[in-house]
PDB file of C-alpha atoms in Angstrom:
ATOM      1  CA  MET A1482      67.022  29.236 -51.289  1.00  0.00           C
ATOM      2  CA  VAL A1483      66.490  28.823 -55.111  1.00  0.00           C
ATOM      3  CA  PRO A1484      67.954  31.586 -57.189  1.00  0.00           C
ATOM      4  CA  LEU A1485      65.755  33.928 -59.082  1.00  0.00           C
ATOM      5  CA  ALA A1486      66.013  33.482 -62.812  1.00  0.00           C
ATOM      6  CA  PRO A1487      67.108  36.655 -64.632  1.00  0.00           C
ATOM      7  CA  THR A1488      64.337  38.640 -66.195  1.00  0.00           C
ATOM      8  CA  VAL A1489      66.742  40.440 -68.976  1.00  0.00           C
ATOM      9  CA  ILE A1490      69.390  38.628 -70.839  1.00  0.00           C
ATOM     10  CA  LYS A1491      71.759  39.645 -73.184  1.00  0.00           C
ATOM     11  CA  LEU A1492      71.872  37.578 -76.500  1.00  0.00           C
ATOM     12  CA  ARG A1493      74.374  38.313 -79.208  1.00  0.00           C
ATOM     13  CA  GLY A1494      74.896  42.076 -77.975  1.00  0.00           C
ATOM     14  CA  TYR A1495      71.063  42.412 -77.851  1.00  0.00           C
ATOM     15  CA  ARG A1496      69.096  43.003 -74.057  1.00  0.00           C
ATOM     16  CA  ILE A1497      66.331  40.855 -74.156  1.00  0.00           C
ATOM     17  CA  GLU A1498      63.285  41.634 -71.808  1.00  0.00           C
ATOM     18  CA  LEU A1499      61.915  38.074 -71.253  1.00  0.00           C
ATOM     19  CA  GLY A1500      58.497  39.589 -69.796  1.00  0.00           C
ATOM     20  CA  GLU A1501      58.069  41.423 -72.942  1.00  0.00           C
ATOM     21  CA  VAL A1502      58.398  38.096 -75.192  1.00  0.00           C
ATOM     22  CA  GLU A1503      55.888  36.343 -73.028  1.00  0.00           C
ATOM     23  CA  GLY A1504      53.544  39.052 -73.281  1.00  0.00           C
ATOM     24  CA  VAL A1505      53.597  39.185 -76.875  1.00  0.00           C
ATOM     25  CA  LEU A1506      53.473  35.341 -77.167  1.00  0.00           C
ATOM     26  CA  ALA A1507      50.541  35.284 -74.889  1.00  0.00           C
ATOM     27  CA  ALA A1508      49.039  38.067 -77.147  1.00  0.00           C
ATOM     28  CA  LEU A1509      48.657  35.848 -80.095  1.00  0.00           C
ATOM     29  CA  PRO A1510      45.432  34.429 -81.086  1.00  0.00           C
ATOM     30  CA  GLY A1511      44.699  31.019 -79.707  1.00  0.00           C
ATOM     31  CA  VAL A1512      47.395  31.178 -77.177  1.00  0.00           C
ATOM     32  CA  ALA A1513      46.331  30.739 -73.456  1.00  0.00           C
ATOM     33  CA  ASP A1514      49.414  31.097 -71.733  1.00  0.00           C
ATOM     34  CA  ALA A1515      53.325  31.397 -72.194  1.00  0.00           C
ATOM     35  CA  PHE A1516      56.549  31.578 -70.517  1.00  0.00           C
ATOM     36  CA  VAL A1517      60.108  31.768 -71.729  1.00  0.00           C
ATOM     37  CA  LEU A1518      62.762  29.555 -71.082  1.00  0.00           C
ATOM     38  CA  VAL A1519      66.330  30.369 -71.197  1.00  0.00           C
ATOM     39  CA  ARG A1520      69.027  27.857 -71.909  1.00  0.00           C
ATOM     40  CA  GLU A1521      72.588  27.375 -73.107  1.00  0.00           C
ATOM     41  CA  ASP A1522      73.448  25.090 -75.556  1.00  0.00           C
ATOM     42  CA  LEU A1523      76.987  23.751 -75.724  1.00  0.00           C
ATOM     43  CA  GLY A1524      78.194  22.272 -78.816  1.00  0.00           C
TER      44      GLY A1524
END
């Protein structure tokens, strides 16, 4: 079974709703679809 990705993350003390970010991006003129990818950069 593949684990589900989180829908809410905490970044620098702020809770970020990934679905809300996707919605705002998708609502921009000229944007047909959007998705948010969370990654941790080490270094």
